[in-house]
Amino acid sequence: MFESIERSRRFAEAKLAEMRAGLSAEFARPAFSIVAVGSYGRAEASDESDIDWFVLDHDSTPTDSDDPRYVRAKAVIARSKIKQPSPGGAFNGVQRWDGMLQDIGGEAETNSTMTRRVLLMLESTWLLNESLRSRALRDLMER
């Protein structure tokens, strides 16, 4: 294997483990999951990479980056010294799960929802609550 690829994998896995430990300590028994996509989702990150992530909520109303869960998670992830996603992009806030299952490709679908759904399926990993992320993928595939 190429050394640079292996180095990126080791770096990403170490940072993912650090974030998972911090988020698990911050949130006891969460009814939501936190998902990383992009270079961290593929385990190909370097110290130059930002982290694209979002809260995937199975129960409540979708909110934005002012949601307390998002704010708390962002603080935990920041302690890992990783660049945060761009403000105002697809990776700032909470995505309600049933919203990802509705209106796929329809006129009401937003760019953020479509981006999150595609990346969830193609290149994602869990940061918090692996079982809910797995359930979300299963629900999407069975749709």
MMTF fields as JSON, N, C-alpha, C and O atoms, coordinates in Angstrom:
{
  "mmtfVersion": "1.0.0",
  "mmtfProducer": "UNKNOWN",
  "numBonds": 571,
  "numAtoms": 572,
  "numGroups": 143,
  "numChains": 1,
  "numModels": 1,
  "chainsPerModel": [1],
  "groupsPerChain": [143],
  "chainIdList": ["A"],
  "bondAtomList": [4, 2, 8, 6, 12, 10, 16, 14, 20, 18, 24, 22, 28, 26, 32, 30, 36, 34, 40, 38, 44, 42, 48, 46, 52, 50, 56, 54, 60, 58, 64, 62, 68, 66, 72, 70, 76, 74, 80, 78, 84, 82, 88, 86, 92, 90, 96, 94, 100, 98, 104, 102, 108, 106, 112, 110, 116, 114, 120, 118, 124, 122, 128, 126, 132, 130, 136, 134, 140, 138, 144, 142, 148, 146, 152, 150, 156, 154, 160, 158, 164, 162, 168, 166, 172, 170, 176, 174, 180, 178, 184, 182, 188, 186, 192, 190, 196, 194, 200, 198, 204, 202, 208, 206, 212, 210, 216, 214, 220, 218, 224, 222, 228, 226, 232, 230, 236, 234, 240, 238, 244, 242, 248, 246, 252, 250, 256, 254, 260, 258, 264, 262, 268, 266, 272, 270, 276, 274, 280, 278, 284, 282, 288, 286, 292, 290, 296, 294, 300, 298, 304, 302, 308, 306, 312, 310, 316, 314, 320, 318, 324, 322, 328, 326, 332, 330, 336, 334, 340, 338, 344, 342, 348, 346, 352, 350, 356, 354, 360, 358, 364, 362, 368, 366, 372, 370, 376, 374, 380, 378, 384, 382, 388, 386, 392, 390, 396, 394, 400, 398, 404, 402, 408, 406, 412, 410, 416, 414, 420, 418, 424, 422, 428, 426, 432, 430, 436, 434, 440, 438, 444, 442, 448, 446, 452, 450, 456, 454, 460, 458, 464, 462, 468, 466, 472, 470, 476, 474, 480, 478, 484, 482, 488, 486, 492, 490, 496, 494, 500, 498, 504, 502, 508, 506, 512, 510, 516, 514, 520, 518, 524, 522, 528, 526, 532, 530, 536, 534, 540, 538, 544, 542, 548, 546, 552, 550, 556, 554, 560, 558, 564, 562, 568, 566],
  "bondOrderList": [1, 1, 1, 1, 1, 1, 1, 1, 1, 1, 1, 1, 1, 1, 1, 1, 1, 1, 1, 1, 1, 1, 1, 1, 1, 1, 1, 1, 1, 1, 1, 1, 1, 1, 1, 1, 1, 1, 1, 1, 1, 1, 1, 1, 1, 1, 1, 1, 1, 1, 1, 1, 1, 1, 1, 1, 1, 1, 1, 1, 1, 1, 1, 1, 1, 1, 1, 1, 1, 1, 1, 1, 1, 1, 1, 1, 1, 1, 1, 1, 1, 1, 1, 1, 1, 1, 1, 1, 1, 1, 1, 1, 1, 1, 1, 1, 1, 1, 1, 1, 1, 1, 1, 1, 1, 1, 1, 1, 1, 1, 1, 1, 1, 1, 1, 1, 1, 1, 1, 1, 1, 1, 1, 1, 1, 1, 1, 1, 1, 1, 1, 1, 1, 1, 1, 1, 1, 1, 1, 1, 1, 1],
  "groupList": [{"groupName": "MET", "atomNameList": ["N", "CA", "C", "O"], "elementList": ["N", "C", "C", "O"], "formalChargeList": [0, 0, 0, 0], "bondAtomList": [1, 0, 2, 1, 3, 2], "bondOrderList": [1, 1, 2], "singleLetterCode": "M", "chemCompType": "L-PEPTIDE LINKING"}, {"groupName": "PHE", "atomNameList": ["N", "CA", "C", "O"], "elementList": ["N", "C", "C", "O"], "formalChargeList": [0, 0, 0, 0], "bondAtomList": [1, 0, 2, 1, 3, 2], "bondOrderList": [1, 1, 2], "singleLetterCode": "F", "chemCompType": "L-PEPTIDE LINKING"}, {"groupName": "GLU", "atomNameList": ["N", "CA", "C", "O"], "elementList": ["N", "C", "C", "O"], "formalChargeList": [0, 0, 0, 0], "bondAtomList": [1, 0, 2, 1, 3, 2], "bondOrderList": [1, 1, 2], "singleLetterCode": "E", "chemCompType": "L-PEPTIDE LINKING"}, {"groupName": "SER", "atomNameList": ["N", "CA", "C", "O"], "elementList": ["N", "C", "C", "O"], "formalChargeList": [0, 0, 0, 0], "bondAtomList": [1, 0, 2, 1, 3, 2], "bondOrderList": [1, 1, 2], "singleLetterCode": "S", "chemCompType": "L-PEPTIDE LINKING"}, {"groupName": "ILE", "atomNameList": ["N", "CA", "C", "O"], "elementList": ["N", "C", "C", "O"], "formalChargeList": [0, 0, 0, 0], "bondAtomList": [1, 0, 2, 1, 3, 2], "bondOrderList": [1, 1, 2], "singleLetterCode": "I", "chemCompType": "L-PEPTIDE LINKING"}, {"groupName": "ARG", "atomNameList": ["N", "CA", "C", "O"], "elementList": ["N", "C", "C", "O"], "formalChargeList": [0, 0, 0, 0], "bondAtomList": [1, 0, 2, 1, 3, 2], "bondOrderList": [1, 1, 2], "singleLetterCode": "R", "chemCompType": "L-PEPTIDE LINKING"}, {"groupName": "ALA", "atomNameList": ["N", "CA", "C", "O"], "elementList": ["N", "C", "C", "O"], "formalChargeList": [0, 0, 0, 0], "bondAtomList": [1, 0, 2, 1, 3, 2], "bondOrderList": [1, 1, 2], "singleLetterCode": "A", "chemCompType": "L-PEPTIDE LINKING"}, {"groupName": "LYS", "atomNameList": ["N", "CA", "C", "O"], "elementList": ["N", "C", "C", "O"], "formalChargeList": [0, 0, 0, 0], "bondAtomList": [1, 0, 2, 1, 3, 2], "bondOrderList": [1, 1, 2], "singleLetterCode": "K", "chemCompType": "L-PEPTIDE LINKING"}, {"groupName": "LEU", "atomNameList": ["N", "CA", "C", "O"], "elementList": ["N", "C", "C", "O"], "formalChargeList": [0, 0, 0, 0], "bondAtomList": [1, 0, 2, 1, 3, 2], "bondOrderList": [1, 1, 2], "singleLetterCode": "L", "chemCompType": "L-PEPTIDE LINKING"}, {"groupName": "GLY", "atomNameList": ["N", "CA", "C", "O"], "elementList": ["N", "C", "C", "O"], "formalChargeList": [0, 0, 0, 0], "bondAtomList": [1, 0, 2, 1, 3, 2], "bondOrderList": [1, 1, 2], "singleLetterCode": "G", "chemCompType": "PEPTIDE LINKING"}, {"groupName": "PRO", "atomNameList": ["N", "CA", "C", "O"], "elementList": ["N", "C", "C", "O"], "formalChargeList": [0, 0, 0, 0], "bondAtomList": [1, 0, 2, 1, 3, 2], "bondOrderList": [1, 1, 2], "singleLetterCode": "P", "chemCompType": "L-PEPTIDE LINKING"}, {"groupName": "VAL", "atomNameList": ["N", "CA", "C", "O"], "elementList": ["N", "C", "C", "O"], "formalChargeList": [0, 0, 0, 0], "bondAtomList": [1, 0, 2, 1, 3, 2], "bondOrderList": [1, 1, 2], "singleLetterCode": "V", "chemCompType": "L-PEPTIDE LINKING"}, {"groupName": "TYR", "atomNameList": ["N", "CA", "C", "O"], "elementList": ["N", "C", "C", "O"], "formalChargeList": [0, 0, 0, 0], "bondAtomList": [1, 0, 2, 1, 3, 2], "bondOrderList": [1, 1, 2], "singleLetterCode": "Y", "chemCompType": "L-PEPTIDE LINKING"}, {"groupName": "ASP", "atomNameList": ["N", "CA", "C", "O"], "elementList": ["N", "C", "C", "O"], "formalChargeList": [0, 0, 0, 0], "bondAtomList": [1, 0, 2, 1, 3, 2], "bondOrderList": [1, 1, 2], "singleLetterCode": "D", "chemCompType": "L-PEPTIDE LINKING"}, {"groupName": "TRP", "atomNameList": ["N", "CA", "C", "O"], "elementList": ["N", "C", "C", "O"], "formalChargeList": [0, 0, 0, 0], "bondAtomList": [1, 0, 2, 1, 3, 2], "bondOrderList": [1, 1, 2], "singleLetterCode": "W", "chemCompType": "L-PEPTIDE LINKING"}, {"groupName": "HIS", "atomNameList": ["N", "CA", "C", "O"], "elementList": ["N", "C", "C", "O"], "formalChargeList": [0, 0, 0, 0], "bondAtomList": [1, 0, 2, 1, 3, 2], "bondOrderList": [1, 1, 2], "singleLetterCode": "H", "chemCompType": "L-PEPTIDE LINKING"}, {"groupName": "THR", "atomNameList": ["N", "CA", "C", "O"], "elementList": ["N", "C", "C", "O"], "formalChargeList": [0, 0, 0, 0], "bondAtomList": [1, 0, 2, 1, 3, 2], "bondOrderList": [1, 1, 2], "singleLetterCode": "T", "chemCompType": "L-PEPTIDE LINKING"}, {"groupName": "GLN", "atomNameList": ["N", "CA", "C", "O"], "elementList": ["N", "C", "C", "O"], "formalChargeList": [0, 0, 0, 0], "bondAtomList": [1, 0, 2, 1, 3, 2], "bondOrderList": [1, 1, 2], "singleLetterCode": "Q", "chemCompType": "L-PEPTIDE LINKING"}, {"groupName": "ASN", "atomNameList": ["N", "CA", "C", "O"], "elementList": ["N", "C", "C", "O"], "formalChargeList": [0, 0, 0, 0], "bondAtomList": [1, 0, 2, 1, 3, 2], "bondOrderList": [1, 1, 2], "singleLetterCode": "N", "chemCompType": "L-PEPTIDE LINKING"}],
  "groupTypeList": [0, 1, 2, 3, 4, 2, 5, 3, 5, 5, 1, 6, 2, 6, 7, 8, 6, 2, 0, 5, 6, 9, 8, 3, 6, 2, 1, 6, 5, 10, 6, 1, 3, 4, 11, 6, 11, 9, 3, 12, 9, 5, 6, 2, 6, 3, 13, 2, 3, 13, 4, 13, 14, 1, 11, 8, 13, 15, 13, 3, 16, 10, 16, 13, 3, 13, 13, 10, 5, 12, 11, 5, 6, 7, 6, 11, 4, 6, 5, 3, 7, 4, 7, 17, 10, 3, 10, 9, 9, 6, 1, 18, 9, 11, 17, 5, 14, 13, 9, 0, 8, 17, 13, 4, 9, 9, 2, 6, 2, 16, 18, 3, 16, 0, 16, 5, 5, 11, 8, 8, 0, 8, 2, 3, 16, 14, 8, 8, 18, 2, 3, 8, 5, 3, 5, 6, 8, 5, 13, 8, 0, 2, 5],
  "groupIdList": [1, 2, 3, 4, 5, 6, 7, 8, 9, 10, 11, 12, 13, 14, 15, 16, 17, 18, 19, 20, 21, 22, 23, 24, 25, 26, 27, 28, 29, 30, 31, 32, 33, 34, 35, 36, 37, 38, 39, 40, 41, 42, 43, 44, 45, 46, 47, 48, 49, 50, 51, 52, 53, 54, 55, 56, 57, 58, 59, 60, 61, 62, 63, 64, 65, 66, 67, 68, 69, 70, 71, 72, 73, 74, 75, 76, 77, 78, 79, 80, 81, 82, 83, 84, 85, 86, 87, 88, 89, 90, 91, 92, 93, 94, 95, 96, 97, 98, 99, 100, 101, 102, 103, 104, 105, 106, 107, 108, 109, 110, 111, 112, 113, 114, 115, 116, 117, 118, 119, 120, 121, 122, 123, 124, 125, 126, 127, 128, 129, 130, 131, 132, 133, 134, 135, 136, 137, 138, 139, 140, 141, 142, 143],
  "secStructList": [7, 7, 2, 2, 2, 2, 2, 2, 2, 2, 2, 2, 2, 2, 2, 2, 2, 2, 2, 2, 2, 2, 2, 2, 2, 2, 7, 1, 1, 7, 1, 3, 3, 3, 3, 3, 3, 6, 6, 6, 6, 6, 6, 7, 7, 7, 6, 6, 7, 5, 7, 3, 3, 3, 3, 3, 3, 1, 1, 1, 7, 7, 7, 7, 6, 6, 1, 2, 2, 2, 2, 2, 2, 2, 2, 2, 2, 2, 6, 6, 6, 7, 5, 7, 7, 7, 6, 6, 1, 6, 6, 1, 1, 3, 3, 3, 2, 2, 2, 2, 2, 1, 1, 6, 6, 1, 6, 6, 7, 7, 2, 2, 2, 2, 2, 2, 2, 2, 2, 2, 2, 2, 1, 3, 3, 3, 3, 3, 7, 2, 2, 2, 2, 2, 2, 2, 2, 2, 2, 2, 2, 2, 7],
  "xCoordList": [0.849, 0.0, 0.893, 2.012, 0.414, 1.157, 1.235, 0.237, 2.413, 2.622, 1.725, 1.212, 1.529, 0.697, -0.756, -1.416, -1.253, -2.628, -2.74, -3.691, -1.772, -1.768, -1.642, -2.301, -0.814, -0.653, -1.978, -2.35, -2.68, -3.979, -4.996, -5.776, -5.0, -5.93, -5.668, -6.602, -4.402, -4.056, -4.428, -4.953, -4.154, -4.495, -6.003, -6.471, -6.762, -8.223, -8.781, -9.641, -8.312, -8.824, -8.517, -9.342, -7.34, -7.004, -7.903, -8.38, -8.14, -9.015, -10.46, -11.16, -10.911, -12.275, -12.443, -13.455, -11.467, -11.541, -11.58, -12.325, -10.785, -10.77, -12.13, -12.648, -12.704, -14.006, -15.104, -15.972, -15.083, -16.093, -16.066, -17.115, -14.874, -14.754, -15.302, -16.032, -14.957, -15.44, -16.944, -17.598, -17.495, -18.938, -19.714, -20.783, -19.188, -19.853, -19.877, -20.845, -18.816, -18.779, -19.739, -20.299, -19.925, -20.778, -22.259, -23.064, -22.63, -24.038, -24.324, -23.868, -25.065, -25.456, -26.76, -27.736, -26.79, -27.977, -28.674, -29.851, -27.974, -28.584, -29.651, -29.533, -30.681, -31.73, -31.451, -32.37, -30.202, -29.767, -28.382, -27.733, -27.932, -26.572, -25.831, -26.438, -24.526, -23.684, -22.85, -22.208, -22.873, -22.282, -21.186, -21.359, -20.064, -18.99, -18.995, -19.19, -18.779, -18.705, -17.438, -16.671, -17.22, -16.037, -14.781, -14.83, -13.665, -12.385, -12.373, -11.747, -13.05, -13.126, -14.058, -13.792, -15.124, -16.024, -15.347, -15.686, -14.397, -13.642, -12.372, -11.674, -12.065, -10.817, -9.606, -8.646, -9.668, -8.579, -8.139, -7.606, -8.353, -8.088, -6.614, -5.872, -6.225, -4.888, -5.049, -6.165, -3.94, -4.026, -4.481, -4.763, -4.555, -5.051, -6.567, -7.175, -7.17, -8.591, -9.508, -9.186, -10.662, -11.724, -12.615, -12.476, -13.525, -14.445, -15.857, -16.365, -16.474, -17.865, -18.713, -18.531, -19.644, -20.45, -21.792, -21.961, -22.744, -24.052, -24.724, -24.371, -25.699, -26.515, -27.67, -28.364, -27.873, -28.973, -29.992, -29.766, -31.116, -32.12, -33.27, -33.803, -33.645, -34.731, -36.055, -37.08, -36.058, -37.267, -37.794, -39.01, -36.948, -37.442, -37.464, -37.104, -37.884, -37.968, -36.571, -35.718, -36.315, -34.991, -34.723, -35.617, -33.506, -33.107, -31.811, -31.311, -31.274, -30.048, -28.855, -28.888, -27.827, -26.597, -26.715, -25.751, -27.872, -28.09, -28.643, -28.775, -28.964, -29.469, -28.443, -27.254, -28.881, -27.934, -27.09, -25.928, -27.655, -26.864, -25.742, -24.618, -26.051, -25.037, -23.942, -22.755, -24.338, -23.373, -22.455, -21.239, -23.031, -22.222, -21.3, -20.128, -21.814, -20.992, -19.861, -18.734, -20.161, -19.135, -17.992, -16.826, -18.315, -17.284, -16.416, -15.196, -17.03, -16.27, -15.352, -14.174, -15.886, -15.091, -13.958, -12.861, -14.203, -13.165, -11.975, -10.842, -12.224, -11.116, -10.141, -9.0, -10.58, -9.703, -8.817, -8.036, -8.939, -8.108, -8.265, -7.289, -9.53, -9.854, -10.607, -11.446, -10.309, -11.027, -12.505, -12.869, -13.353, -14.801, -15.286, -14.58, -16.488, -17.035, -17.324, -17.416, -17.463, -17.743, -19.074, -20.055, -19.124, -20.397, -21.437, -21.13, -22.658, -23.749, -23.836, -24.698, -22.97, -22.989, -23.92, -24.74, -23.775, -24.637, -24.319, -25.066, -23.236, -22.803, -22.848, -21.951, -23.875, -24.092, -25.5, -26.422, -25.693, -27.005, -27.484, -26.705, -28.793, -29.462, -30.322, -31.058, -30.223, -31.043, -32.029, -31.625, -33.301, -34.304, -34.325, -34.373, -34.288, -34.181, -35.349, -35.138, -36.579, -37.709, -37.712, -38.268, -37.098, -36.961, -36.048, -36.185, -35.116, -34.224, -34.922, -34.488, -36.001, -36.725, -37.868, -38.434, -38.206, -39.335, -38.858, -37.765, -39.664, -39.453, -38.084, -37.465, -37.617, -36.311, -36.359, -37.134, -35.542, -35.493, -36.657, -36.754, -37.543, -38.705, -38.377, -37.255, -39.362, -39.17, -38.872, -38.193, -39.364, -39.151, -37.822, -37.463, -37.09, -35.813, -34.778, -34.637, -34.064, -33.027, -31.681, -31.484, -30.768, -29.42, -28.744, -28.047, -28.947, -28.331, -28.826, -28.028, -30.138, -30.681, -30.164, -29.789, -30.139, -29.645, -28.159, -27.75, -27.371, -25.94, -25.723, -24.924, -26.429, -26.288, -26.689, -26.006, -27.784, -28.258, -27.243, -26.901, -26.77, -25.822, -24.532, -24.023, -24.007, -22.764, -22.963, -22.056, -24.129, -24.425, -24.312, -23.75, -24.843, -24.817, -23.434, -23.038, -22.696, -21.461, -20.193, -19.279, -20.129, -18.859, -19.096, -18.767, -19.665, -19.935, -19.448, -19.243, -19.274, -19.001, -19.691, -20.119, -19.796, -20.462, -19.449, -18.295, -19.911, -19.157, -19.85, -19.21, -21.167, -21.965, -23.153, -23.822, -23.407, -24.559, -24.54, -25.32, -23.623, -23.455, -24.735, -25.022, -25.51, -26.705, -27.763, -28.437, -27.924, -28.906, -28.437, -29.257, -27.14, -26.63, -26.899, -27.327, -26.653, -26.907, -28.39, -28.747, -29.241, -30.684, -31.093, -31.931, -30.5, -30.811, -30.418, -31.18, -29.245, -28.829, -29.765, -30.132, -30.143, -31.057, -32.408, -32.952, -32.948, -34.227, -34.154, -35.092, -33.045, -32.89, -32.81, -33.426, -32.072, -31.937, -33.238, -33.492, -34.058, -35.325, -36.428, -37.511, -36.187, -37.209, -37.49, -38.324],
  "yCoordList": [-1.184, 0.0, 1.246, 1.206, 2.323, 3.572, 4.147, 4.184, 4.593, 5.11, 6.312, 6.435, 7.195, 8.383, 8.007, 8.647, 6.99, 6.535, 5.914, 6.182, 5.092, 4.465, 5.519, 5.411, 6.523, 7.614, 8.366, 8.693, 8.637, 9.311, 8.457, 8.972, 7.16, 6.26, 6.236, 6.321, 6.122, 6.11, 7.419, 7.425, 8.532, 9.852, 9.965, 10.361, 9.615, 9.721, 8.82, 9.25, 7.591, 6.673, 7.164, 7.011, 7.752, 8.283, 9.456, 9.543, 10.354, 11.508, 11.071, 11.608, 10.097, 9.586, 8.982, 9.22, 8.208, 7.607, 8.687, 8.572, 9.728, 10.842, 11.539, 11.812, 11.827, 12.492, 11.592, 12.065, 10.32, 9.383, 9.327, 9.337, 9.268, 9.221, 10.503, 10.448, 11.638, 12.915, 13.078, 13.548, 12.691, 12.809, 11.831, 12.169, 10.625, 9.653, 10.138, 9.902, 10.816, 11.371, 12.554, 12.77, 13.303, 14.501, 14.163, 14.84, 13.132, 12.798, 11.386, 10.403, 11.297, 9.987, 9.546, 10.295, 8.357, 7.772, 8.71, 9.027, 9.144, 10.082, 9.422, 8.251, 10.177, 9.72, 10.255, 10.427, 10.515, 11.035, 10.48, 9.948, 10.603, 10.189, 11.392, 12.363, 11.306, 12.317, 11.573, 10.566, 12.091, 11.411, 12.283, 13.491, 11.662, 12.333, 11.813, 10.621, 12.715, 12.348, 12.96, 13.604, 12.765, 13.337, 12.569, 11.349, 13.253, 12.578, 11.786, 10.727, 12.271, 11.493, 10.292, 9.226, 10.443, 9.332, 8.223, 7.05, 8.59, 7.612, 7.15, 6.267, 7.735, 7.465, 7.801, 7.034, 8.977, 9.457, 10.866, 11.596, 11.251, 12.63, 12.852, 11.919, 14.1, 14.519, 15.712, 16.167, 16.212, 17.38, 18.632, 19.651, 18.578, 19.692, 19.619, 20.595, 18.471, 18.237, 18.957, 19.122, 19.383, 19.815, 18.596, 17.566, 18.732, 17.629, 18.059, 19.051, 17.319, 17.549, 16.606, 15.39, 17.166, 16.348, 17.021, 18.216, 16.217, 16.759, 15.855, 14.685, 16.42, 15.666, 15.067, 15.781, 13.783, 13.089, 12.738, 11.85, 13.445, 13.345, 12.457, 12.611, 11.537, 10.612, 11.018, 10.392, 12.046, 12.34, 13.768, 13.958, 14.758, 16.128, 16.932, 16.44, 18.147, 19.067, 19.492, 19.74, 19.581, 20.016, 21.453, 22.299, 21.698, 23.041, 23.387, 22.63, 24.516, 24.958, 24.839, 24.086, 25.581, 25.482, 26.066, 26.012, 26.624, 27.091, 25.989, 26.194, 24.836, 23.717, 23.379, 23.264, 23.218, 22.944, 21.693, 21.658, 20.669, 19.449, 19.739, 19.266, 20.52, 20.87, 21.712, 21.479, 22.685, 23.571, 22.757, 22.948, 21.856, 21.024, 20.098, 19.954, 19.472, 18.573, 19.342, 18.855, 20.528, 21.34, 21.652, 21.634, 21.937, 22.225, 20.99, 21.105, 19.826, 18.588, 18.324, 18.015, 18.445, 18.199, 19.213, 18.863, 20.452, 21.493, 21.153, 21.522, 20.456, 20.062, 19.115, 18.969, 18.478, 17.584, 18.342, 17.74, 19.659, 20.528, 20.203, 20.111, 20.034, 19.76, 20.96, 21.542, 21.329, 22.431, 22.088, 20.973, 23.053, 22.876, 23.108, 23.715, 22.626, 22.858, 24.339, 25.123, 24.701, 26.091, 26.541, 25.8, 27.744, 28.264, 28.377, 28.795, 27.998, 28.135, 27.026, 27.073, 26.031, 24.949, 23.818, 23.972, 22.689, 21.534, 20.861, 19.989, 21.248, 20.543, 21.427, 21.376, 22.224, 23.071, 22.866, 23.52, 21.976, 21.846, 20.428, 19.477, 20.318, 19.061, 18.683, 19.511, 17.426, 16.902, 15.916, 14.937, 16.155, 15.199, 14.009, 14.183, 12.786, 11.593, 11.405, 11.105, 11.573, 11.341, 12.327, 12.034, 13.495, 14.451, 13.955, 14.363, 13.075, 12.498, 11.408, 11.064, 10.868, 9.799, 10.319, 9.57, 11.583, 12.161, 13.01, 13.575, 13.091, 13.984, 13.811, 14.789, 12.577, 12.322, 12.747, 12.203, 13.705, 14.226, 15.129, 15.578, 15.403, 16.248, 17.735, 18.122, 18.544, 19.995, 20.574, 21.597, 19.944, 20.48, 20.061, 20.541, 19.181, 18.735, 19.856, 20.525, 20.043, 21.071, 20.471, 19.257, 21.329, 20.89, 20.257, 19.251, 20.844, 20.3, 18.894, 18.014, 18.667, 17.344, 16.326, 15.217, 16.685, 15.772, 15.455, 14.298, 16.469, 16.267, 15.354, 14.42, 15.618, 14.785, 13.341, 12.415, 13.137, 11.788, 11.018, 9.878, 11.638, 10.962, 10.624, 9.509, 11.57, 11.305, 10.312, 9.541, 10.322, 9.312, 7.917, 7.012, 7.743, 6.432, 6.07, 4.907, 7.032, 6.717, 6.763, 5.967, 7.689, 7.873, 8.448, 9.603, 7.641, 8.137, 7.167, 5.98, 7.706, 6.909, 7.596, 8.745, 6.913, 7.462, 8.151, 7.736, 9.203, 9.831, 9.577, 9.519, 9.427, 9.134, 8.278, 8.576, 7.239, 6.364, 5.622, 5.906, 4.67, 3.87, 3.15, 3.03, 2.669, 1.891, 2.743, 2.249, 4.005, 4.849, 5.21, 5.317, 5.397, 5.628, 4.401, 4.531, 3.21, 1.971, 1.823, 1.404, 2.164, 2.103, 3.07, 2.742, 4.252, 5.24, 4.702, 4.838, 4.098, 3.527, 2.407, 2.326, 1.561, 0.452, 0.994, 0.52, 1.982, 2.587, 3.179, 3.051, 3.823, 4.444, 3.388, 3.546, 2.34, 1.287, 0.517, 0.017, 0.425, -0.297, 0.575, 0.071, 1.837, 2.758, 2.464, 3.13],
  "zCoordList": [0.0, 0.0, 0.0, 0.513, -0.559, -0.573, 0.832, 1.552, 1.217, 2.57, 2.866, 3.978, 1.894, 2.154, 2.427, 3.246, 1.76, 1.99, 3.379, 4.113, 3.728, 5.05, 6.153, 7.187, 5.945, 6.922, 7.11, 8.237, 6.022, 6.105, 6.834, 7.634, 6.57, 7.253, 8.755, 9.553, 9.138, 10.567, 11.24, 12.354, 10.562, 11.112, 11.303, 12.371, 10.266, 10.334, 11.432, 12.201, 11.517, 12.535, 13.948, 14.848, 14.149, 15.473, 15.833, 16.964, 14.891, 15.148, 15.345, 16.203, 14.555, 14.725, 16.117, 16.775, 16.569, 17.906, 18.981, 19.954, 18.809, 19.763, 19.819, 20.901, 18.648, 18.612, 19.168, 19.901, 18.836, 19.35, 20.863, 21.505, 21.438, 22.897, 23.524, 24.513, 22.959, 23.492, 23.372, 24.303, 22.231, 22.027, 22.899, 23.409, 23.074, 23.954, 25.393, 26.116, 25.809, 27.166, 27.313, 28.387, 26.257, 26.284, 26.239, 26.879, 25.498, 25.285, 25.794, 25.209, 26.863, 27.388, 26.732, 26.742, 26.169, 25.542, 24.544, 24.717, 23.531, 22.582, 21.713, 21.35, 21.39, 20.468, 19.075, 18.274, 18.791, 17.502, 17.23, 18.13, 15.997, 15.668, 15.098, 14.645, 15.132, 14.497, 13.467, 13.768, 12.249, 11.106, 10.507, 10.343, 10.183, 9.448, 8.02, 7.783, 7.074, 5.664, 5.079, 5.794, 3.805, 3.176, 3.539, 3.694, 3.679, 3.906, 5.211, 5.273, 6.255, 7.492, 7.318, 7.873, 6.573, 6.309, 5.52, 5.674, 4.682, 3.893, 4.609, 4.112, 5.77, 6.509, 5.648, 5.573, 4.991, 4.146, 4.533, 3.698, 5.77, 6.192, 6.513, 6.82, 6.432, 6.855, 7.789, 8.039, 8.297, 9.182, 8.436, 9.067, 7.132, 6.315, 6.085, 5.646, 6.379, 6.072, 7.053, 8.229, 6.536, 7.442, 7.687, 7.027, 8.64, 8.897, 8.543, 9.066, 7.666, 7.289, 8.123, 8.071, 8.896, 9.795, 10.013, 9.77, 10.48, 10.825, 11.837, 11.986, 12.529, 13.468, 12.673, 11.949, 12.801, 12.134, 13.205, 14.027, 13.185, 14.242, 13.805, 12.706, 14.663, 14.342, 14.974, 14.702, 15.806, 16.576, 16.499, 16.479, 16.456, 16.639, 15.348, 14.278, 15.475, 14.35, 13.915, 14.767, 12.621, 12.174, 12.596, 12.599, 12.941, 13.341, 12.659, 11.827, 13.006, 12.352, 13.297, 14.27, 12.998, 13.772, 15.176, 15.939, 15.538, 16.91, 17.812, 19.018, 17.253, 18.044, 19.135, 18.837, 20.394, 21.488, 21.28, 21.686, 20.657, 20.401, 19.423, 19.593, 18.398, 17.404, 18.053, 17.822, 18.861, 19.517, 20.432, 20.421, 21.218, 22.124, 21.336, 21.684, 20.283, 19.47, 18.793, 18.714, 18.311, 17.65, 18.615, 18.22, 19.871, 20.867, 21.117, 21.235, 21.199, 21.409, 20.218, 20.396, 19.014, 17.81, 17.697, 17.261, 18.079, 18.021, 18.916, 18.607, 20.013, 20.898, 20.202, 20.639, 19.134, 18.375, 17.398, 16.662, 17.394, 16.534, 15.049, 14.304, 14.645, 13.251, 12.699, 13.386, 11.464, 10.822, 10.717, 10.342, 11.052, 10.98, 9.551, 8.746, 9.233, 7.886, 7.654, 8.598, 6.404, 6.046, 6.629, 6.568, 7.193, 7.717, 6.601, 5.484, 6.924, 5.97, 4.944, 4.067, 5.026, 4.059, 4.484, 5.389, 3.816, 4.079, 5.406, 5.849, 6.039, 7.236, 8.472, 9.313, 8.578, 9.753, 10.245, 9.758, 11.195, 11.778, 11.929, 11.993, 11.984, 12.276, 11.082, 10.545, 10.672, 9.583, 10.172, 10.8, 9.983, 10.453, 9.497, 8.279, 10.065, 9.255, 8.31, 7.135, 8.785, 7.883, 6.725, 5.666, 6.912, 5.816, 4.712, 3.559, 5.057, 4.047, 3.241, 2.141, 3.794, 3.111, 2.243, 1.447, 2.391, 1.667, 0.495, 0.528, -0.51, -1.647, -2.304, -2.724, -2.391, -3.001, -4.459, -5.247, -4.81, -6.168, -6.536, -7.678, -5.583, -5.859, -5.772, -5.446, -6.066, -6.085, -4.714, -4.615, -3.65, -2.31, -1.696, -0.62, -2.356, -1.794, -1.871, -2.894, -0.774, -0.749, -1.147, -1.079, -1.559, -1.894, -0.675, -0.804, 0.499, 1.717, 2.006, 2.325, 1.899, 2.167, 1.164, 1.546, -0.104, -1.123, -0.889, -0.977, -0.598, -0.346, 0.846, 0.78, 1.932, 3.127, 2.842, 3.28, 2.118, 1.828, 0.984, 1.301, -0.076, -0.967, -0.221, -0.338, 0.536, 1.257, 2.396, 2.709, 3.012, 4.03, 3.42, 4.037, 2.216, 1.565, 1.04, 1.115, 0.512, -0.202, 0.632, 0.418, 1.583, 2.299, 3.68, 3.95, 4.546, 5.891, 6.948, 6.695, 8.123, 9.305, 10.474, 10.36, 11.568, 12.739, 13.648, 13.755, 14.291, 15.374, 16.701, 17.751, 16.64, 17.832, 17.415, 16.425, 18.153, 17.985, 16.643, 15.734, 16.562, 15.352, 14.943, 13.752, 15.919, 15.575, 14.873, 13.97, 15.261, 14.564, 13.156, 12.243, 12.969, 11.613, 10.753, 9.606, 11.293, 10.55, 10.218, 9.117, 11.164, 10.924, 9.812, 8.971, 9.815, 8.778, 7.403, 6.446, 7.297, 6.016, 5.575, 4.403, 6.491, 6.184, 5.711, 4.713, 6.424, 6.032, 4.636, 3.848, 4.336, 3.031, 1.927, 0.874, 2.157, 1.157, 0.939, -0.156, 1.98, 1.854, 1.275, 0.98, 1.108, 0.599, -0.839, -1.454]
}
